[in-house]
Short mmCIF file of C-alpha atoms and ligand atoms in Angstrom, two decimals:
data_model
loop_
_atom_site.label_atom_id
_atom_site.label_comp_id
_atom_site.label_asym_id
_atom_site.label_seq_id
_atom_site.Cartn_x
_atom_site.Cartn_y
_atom_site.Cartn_z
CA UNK A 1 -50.08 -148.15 138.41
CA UNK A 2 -52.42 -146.48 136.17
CA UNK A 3 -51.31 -142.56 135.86
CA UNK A 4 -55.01 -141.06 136.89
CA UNK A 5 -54.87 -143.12 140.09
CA UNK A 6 -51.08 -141.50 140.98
CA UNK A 7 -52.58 -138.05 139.97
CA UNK A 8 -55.72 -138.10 142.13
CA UNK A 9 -53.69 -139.76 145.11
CA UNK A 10 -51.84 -137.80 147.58
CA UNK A 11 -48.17 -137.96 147.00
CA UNK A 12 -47.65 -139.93 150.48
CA UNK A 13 -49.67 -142.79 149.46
CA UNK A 14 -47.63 -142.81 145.95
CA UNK A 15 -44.54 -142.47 148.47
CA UNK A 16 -45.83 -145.27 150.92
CA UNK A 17 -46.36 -147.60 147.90
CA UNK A 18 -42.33 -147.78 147.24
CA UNK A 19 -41.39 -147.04 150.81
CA UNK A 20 -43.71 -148.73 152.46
CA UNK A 21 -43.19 -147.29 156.57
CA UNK A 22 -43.11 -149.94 159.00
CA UNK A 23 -44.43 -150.20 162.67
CA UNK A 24 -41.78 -148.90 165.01
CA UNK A 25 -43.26 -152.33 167.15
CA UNK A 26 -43.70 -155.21 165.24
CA UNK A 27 -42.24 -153.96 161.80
CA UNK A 28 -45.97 -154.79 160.13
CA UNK A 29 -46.72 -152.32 157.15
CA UNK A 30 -48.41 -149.35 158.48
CA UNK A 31 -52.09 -148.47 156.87
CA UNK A 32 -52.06 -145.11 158.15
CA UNK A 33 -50.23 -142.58 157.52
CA UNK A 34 -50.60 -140.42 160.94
CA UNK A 35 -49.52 -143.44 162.95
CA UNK A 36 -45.86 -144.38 163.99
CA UNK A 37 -47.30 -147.84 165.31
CA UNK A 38 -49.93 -150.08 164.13
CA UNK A 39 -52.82 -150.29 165.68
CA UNK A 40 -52.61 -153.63 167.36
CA UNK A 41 -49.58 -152.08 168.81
CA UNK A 42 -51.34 -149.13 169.77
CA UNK A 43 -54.12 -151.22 171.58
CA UNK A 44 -51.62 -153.26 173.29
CA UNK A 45 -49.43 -150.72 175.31
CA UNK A 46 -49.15 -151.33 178.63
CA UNK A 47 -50.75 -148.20 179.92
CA UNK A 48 -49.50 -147.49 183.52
CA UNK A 49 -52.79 -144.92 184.30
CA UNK A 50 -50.52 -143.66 187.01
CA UNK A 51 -52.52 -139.86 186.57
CA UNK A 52 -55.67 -141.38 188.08
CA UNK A 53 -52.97 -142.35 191.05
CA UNK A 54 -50.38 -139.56 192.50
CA UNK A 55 -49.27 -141.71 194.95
CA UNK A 56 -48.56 -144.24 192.13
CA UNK A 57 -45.84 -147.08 192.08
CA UNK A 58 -43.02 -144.52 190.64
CA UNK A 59 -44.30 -141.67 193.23
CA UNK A 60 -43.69 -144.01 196.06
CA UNK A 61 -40.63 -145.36 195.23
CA UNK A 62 -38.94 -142.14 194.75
CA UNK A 63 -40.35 -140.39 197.37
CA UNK A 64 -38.45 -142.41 199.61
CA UNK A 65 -35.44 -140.93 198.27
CA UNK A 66 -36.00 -137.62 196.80
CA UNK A 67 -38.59 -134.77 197.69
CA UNK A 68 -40.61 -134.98 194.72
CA UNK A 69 -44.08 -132.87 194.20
CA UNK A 70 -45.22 -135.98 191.53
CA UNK A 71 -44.01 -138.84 189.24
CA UNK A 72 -45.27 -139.93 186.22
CA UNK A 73 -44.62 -143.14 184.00
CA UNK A 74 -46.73 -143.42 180.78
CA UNK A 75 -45.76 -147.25 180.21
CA UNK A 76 -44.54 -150.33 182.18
CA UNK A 77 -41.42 -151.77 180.28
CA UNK A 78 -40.84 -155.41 179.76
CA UNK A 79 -38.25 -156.87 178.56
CA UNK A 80 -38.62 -158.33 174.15
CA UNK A 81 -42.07 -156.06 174.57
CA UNK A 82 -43.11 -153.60 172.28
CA UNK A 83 -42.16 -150.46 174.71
CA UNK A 84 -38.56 -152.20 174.63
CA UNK A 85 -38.53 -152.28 170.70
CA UNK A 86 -40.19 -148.94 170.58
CA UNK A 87 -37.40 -147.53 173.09
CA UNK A 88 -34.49 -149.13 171.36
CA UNK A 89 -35.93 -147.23 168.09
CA UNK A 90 -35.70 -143.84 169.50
CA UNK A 91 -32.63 -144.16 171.57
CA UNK A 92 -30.76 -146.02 169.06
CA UNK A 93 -31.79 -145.60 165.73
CA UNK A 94 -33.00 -141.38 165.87
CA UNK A 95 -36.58 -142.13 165.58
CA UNK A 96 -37.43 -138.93 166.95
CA UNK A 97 -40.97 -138.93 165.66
CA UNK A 98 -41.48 -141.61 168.53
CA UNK A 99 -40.64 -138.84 170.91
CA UNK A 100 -42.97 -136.31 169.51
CA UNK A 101 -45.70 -139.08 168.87
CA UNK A 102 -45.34 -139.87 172.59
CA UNK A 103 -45.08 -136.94 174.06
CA UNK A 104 -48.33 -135.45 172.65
CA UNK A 105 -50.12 -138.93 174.89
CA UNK A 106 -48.12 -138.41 177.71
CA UNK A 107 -49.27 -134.21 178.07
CA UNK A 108 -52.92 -135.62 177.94
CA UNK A 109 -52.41 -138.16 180.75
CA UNK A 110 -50.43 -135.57 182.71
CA UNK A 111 -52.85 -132.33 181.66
CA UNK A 112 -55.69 -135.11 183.50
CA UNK A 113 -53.47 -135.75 186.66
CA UNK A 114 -55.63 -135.35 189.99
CA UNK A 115 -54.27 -132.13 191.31
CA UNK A 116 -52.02 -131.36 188.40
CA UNK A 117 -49.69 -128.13 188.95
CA UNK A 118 -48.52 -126.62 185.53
CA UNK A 119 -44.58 -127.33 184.92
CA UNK A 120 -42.73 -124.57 184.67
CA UNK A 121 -39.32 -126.01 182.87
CA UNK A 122 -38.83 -129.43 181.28
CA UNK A 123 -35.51 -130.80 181.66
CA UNK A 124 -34.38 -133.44 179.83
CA UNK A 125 -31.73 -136.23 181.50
CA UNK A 126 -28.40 -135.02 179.47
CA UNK A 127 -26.05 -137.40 177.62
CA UNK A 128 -22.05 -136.87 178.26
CA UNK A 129 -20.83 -134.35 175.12
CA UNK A 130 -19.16 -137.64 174.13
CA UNK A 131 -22.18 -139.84 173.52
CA UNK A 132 -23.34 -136.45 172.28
CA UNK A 133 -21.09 -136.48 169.75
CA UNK A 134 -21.15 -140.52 168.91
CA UNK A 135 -25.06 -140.61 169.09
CA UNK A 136 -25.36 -136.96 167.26
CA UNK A 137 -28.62 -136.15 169.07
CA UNK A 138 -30.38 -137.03 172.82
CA UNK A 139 -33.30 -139.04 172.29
CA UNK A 140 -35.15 -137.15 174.80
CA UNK A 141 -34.94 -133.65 172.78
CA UNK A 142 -37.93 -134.39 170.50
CA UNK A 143 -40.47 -135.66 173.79
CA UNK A 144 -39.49 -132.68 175.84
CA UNK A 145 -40.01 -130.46 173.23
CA UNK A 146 -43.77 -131.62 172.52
CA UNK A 147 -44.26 -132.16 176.36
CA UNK A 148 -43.27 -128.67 176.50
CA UNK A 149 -45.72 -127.29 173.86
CA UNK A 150 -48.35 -128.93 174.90
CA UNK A 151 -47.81 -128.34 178.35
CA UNK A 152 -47.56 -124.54 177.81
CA UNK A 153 -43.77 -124.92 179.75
CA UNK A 154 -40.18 -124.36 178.36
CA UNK A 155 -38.13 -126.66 177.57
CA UNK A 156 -34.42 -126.18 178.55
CA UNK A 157 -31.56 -128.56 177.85
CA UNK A 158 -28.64 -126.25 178.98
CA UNK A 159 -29.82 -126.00 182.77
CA UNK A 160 -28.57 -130.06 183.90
CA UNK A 161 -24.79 -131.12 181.75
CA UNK A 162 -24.05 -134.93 182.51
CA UNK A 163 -19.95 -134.35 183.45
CA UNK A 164 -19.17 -138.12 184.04
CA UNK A 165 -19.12 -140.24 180.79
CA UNK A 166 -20.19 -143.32 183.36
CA UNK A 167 -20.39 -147.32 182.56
CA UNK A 168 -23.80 -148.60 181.37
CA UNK A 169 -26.31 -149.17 184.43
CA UNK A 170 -27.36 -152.54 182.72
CA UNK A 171 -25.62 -155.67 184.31
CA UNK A 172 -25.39 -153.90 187.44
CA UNK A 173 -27.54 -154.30 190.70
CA UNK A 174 -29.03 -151.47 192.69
CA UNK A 175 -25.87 -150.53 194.96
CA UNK A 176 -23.06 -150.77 191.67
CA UNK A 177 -26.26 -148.47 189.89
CA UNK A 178 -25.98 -146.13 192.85
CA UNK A 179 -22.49 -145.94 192.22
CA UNK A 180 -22.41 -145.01 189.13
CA UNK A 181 -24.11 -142.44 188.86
CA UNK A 182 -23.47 -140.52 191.96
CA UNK A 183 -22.22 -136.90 191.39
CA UNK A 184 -22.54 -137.29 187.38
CA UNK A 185 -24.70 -134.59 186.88
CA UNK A 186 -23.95 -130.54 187.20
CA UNK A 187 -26.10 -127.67 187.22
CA UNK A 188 -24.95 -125.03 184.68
CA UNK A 189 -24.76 -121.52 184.53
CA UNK A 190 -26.97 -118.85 186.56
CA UNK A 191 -29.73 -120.63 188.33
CA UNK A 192 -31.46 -117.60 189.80
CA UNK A 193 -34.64 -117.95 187.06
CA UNK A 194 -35.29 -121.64 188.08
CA UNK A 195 -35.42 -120.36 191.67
CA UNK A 196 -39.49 -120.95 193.32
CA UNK A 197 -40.69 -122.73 189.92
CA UNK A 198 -41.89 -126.06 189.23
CA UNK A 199 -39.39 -128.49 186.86
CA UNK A 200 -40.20 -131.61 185.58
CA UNK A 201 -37.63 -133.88 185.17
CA UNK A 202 -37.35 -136.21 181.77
CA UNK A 203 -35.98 -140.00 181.01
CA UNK A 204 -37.15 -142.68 179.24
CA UNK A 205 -36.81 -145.27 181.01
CA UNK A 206 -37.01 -146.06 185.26
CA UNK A 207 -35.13 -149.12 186.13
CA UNK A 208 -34.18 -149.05 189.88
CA UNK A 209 -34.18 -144.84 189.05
CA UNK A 210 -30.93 -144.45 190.35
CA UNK A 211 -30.10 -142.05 187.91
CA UNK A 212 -33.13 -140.25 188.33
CA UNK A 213 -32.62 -139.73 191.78
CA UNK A 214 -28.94 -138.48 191.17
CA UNK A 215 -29.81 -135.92 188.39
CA UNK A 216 -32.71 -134.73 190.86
CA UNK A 217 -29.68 -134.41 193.57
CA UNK A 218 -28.56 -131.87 191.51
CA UNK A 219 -31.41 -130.18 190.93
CA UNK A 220 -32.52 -129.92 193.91
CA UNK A 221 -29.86 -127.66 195.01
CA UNK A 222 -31.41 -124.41 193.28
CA UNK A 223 -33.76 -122.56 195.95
CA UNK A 224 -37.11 -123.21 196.55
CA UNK A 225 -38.04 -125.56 193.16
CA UNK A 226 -40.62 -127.70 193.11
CA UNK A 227 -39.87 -131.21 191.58
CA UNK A 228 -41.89 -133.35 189.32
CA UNK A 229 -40.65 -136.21 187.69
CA UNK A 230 -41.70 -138.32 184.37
CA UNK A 231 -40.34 -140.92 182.30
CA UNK A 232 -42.10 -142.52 178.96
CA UNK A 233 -41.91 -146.18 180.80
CA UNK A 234 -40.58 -147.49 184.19
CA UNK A 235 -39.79 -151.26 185.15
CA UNK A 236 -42.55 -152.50 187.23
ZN1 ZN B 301 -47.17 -153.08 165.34
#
């Protein structure tokens, strides 16, 4: 490459040219540089538009179970889809710019809910300190964060702790998931401040939202909160 053309290009292009970043999707080369996912990817996500609906799909179902004020999904999730690849990338492999990337679409979807109440908290689902330690981060830290700052809320990680290292839900039906995650969650601490405000509850992914419903349990036991629930994509 010509020197000139290196000098007048910006250094990421120069850096993309070597290291060329891939589409967290389909792998394709990505053309631009503010993107995580290409844009047929982009185009192709199975938008749930559950914020045109509060008594959505997710709403209903765990309404039944839980007194929640709203529930949110941004995706449905398929399995070999995209939003399973794109998952599997920021659980597994500490893509946290997927979190950030989708938390920024997720607060405008929300921020455009019919009869949308401002959150006060946003608590992320909590990993065992033992995955903690294996997995060295919670993929939900980066998407509650921008939910958070875009939401005007606070983001607190230190309010739910996950006290049962449990089995994996998948391979299980509904009653073994119920199970398994009954009484795994613990508040923490003083919970006077959460007392009369509005928390929003955090997880990727809603299968039969079994674990959902039991970290909610828990929260529900402070006074007087109002509960909201959201997860990035549910199983339709
Ligand atoms: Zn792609």
């Amino acid at each position: 490459m010509p020197l000139f053309f290196m000098m007048i290009n910006p250094l990421s292009k120069i850096i993309d040219l070597f290291f060329p970043r891939t589409c967290m999707a389909c792998g394709n080369i990505l053309m631009d540089n503010n993107q995580i996912i290409c844009h047929t990817c982009l185009t192709g996500l199975p938008y749930t538009y559950f914020h045109a609906d509060n008594k959505n799909l997710m709403y209903k179902r765990l309404s039944t179970f839980i007194p929640i004020t709203s529930a949110f999904s941004l995706l449905y999730f398929q399995k070999k889809s995209i939003v399973q690849e794109i998952l599997h990338q920021l659980k597994y492999k500490n893509h946290q710019e997927i979190g950030e990337f989708f938390g920024k679409i997720m607060a405008n979807h929300i921020k455009n809910t019919m009869g949308y109440i401002k959150y006060d908290y946003i608590i992320p689902v909590p990993l065992h300190p033992k995955k903690m330690k294996t997995r060295g981060y919670n993929q939900l830290s980066y998407l509650c964060k921008t939910l958070a700052e875009e939401l005007g809320s606070i983001c607190d990680e230190n309010l739910l702790l996950k006290i049962i290292n449990n089995e994996s839900q998948t391979h299980k039906n509904s009653e073994e998931r119920k199970r398994n995650v009954k009484d795994i969650f613990q508040l923490h601490g003083n919970t006077k401040k959460y007392e009369n405000k509005h928390l929003l509850l955090i997880d990727d992914v809603m299968t039969t939202g079994a674990t959902l419903e039991s970290a909610a349990k828990e929260l529900l036991k402070i006074n007087n909160i109002k509960l909201s629930i959201a997860t990035l994509a549910m199983v339709q």
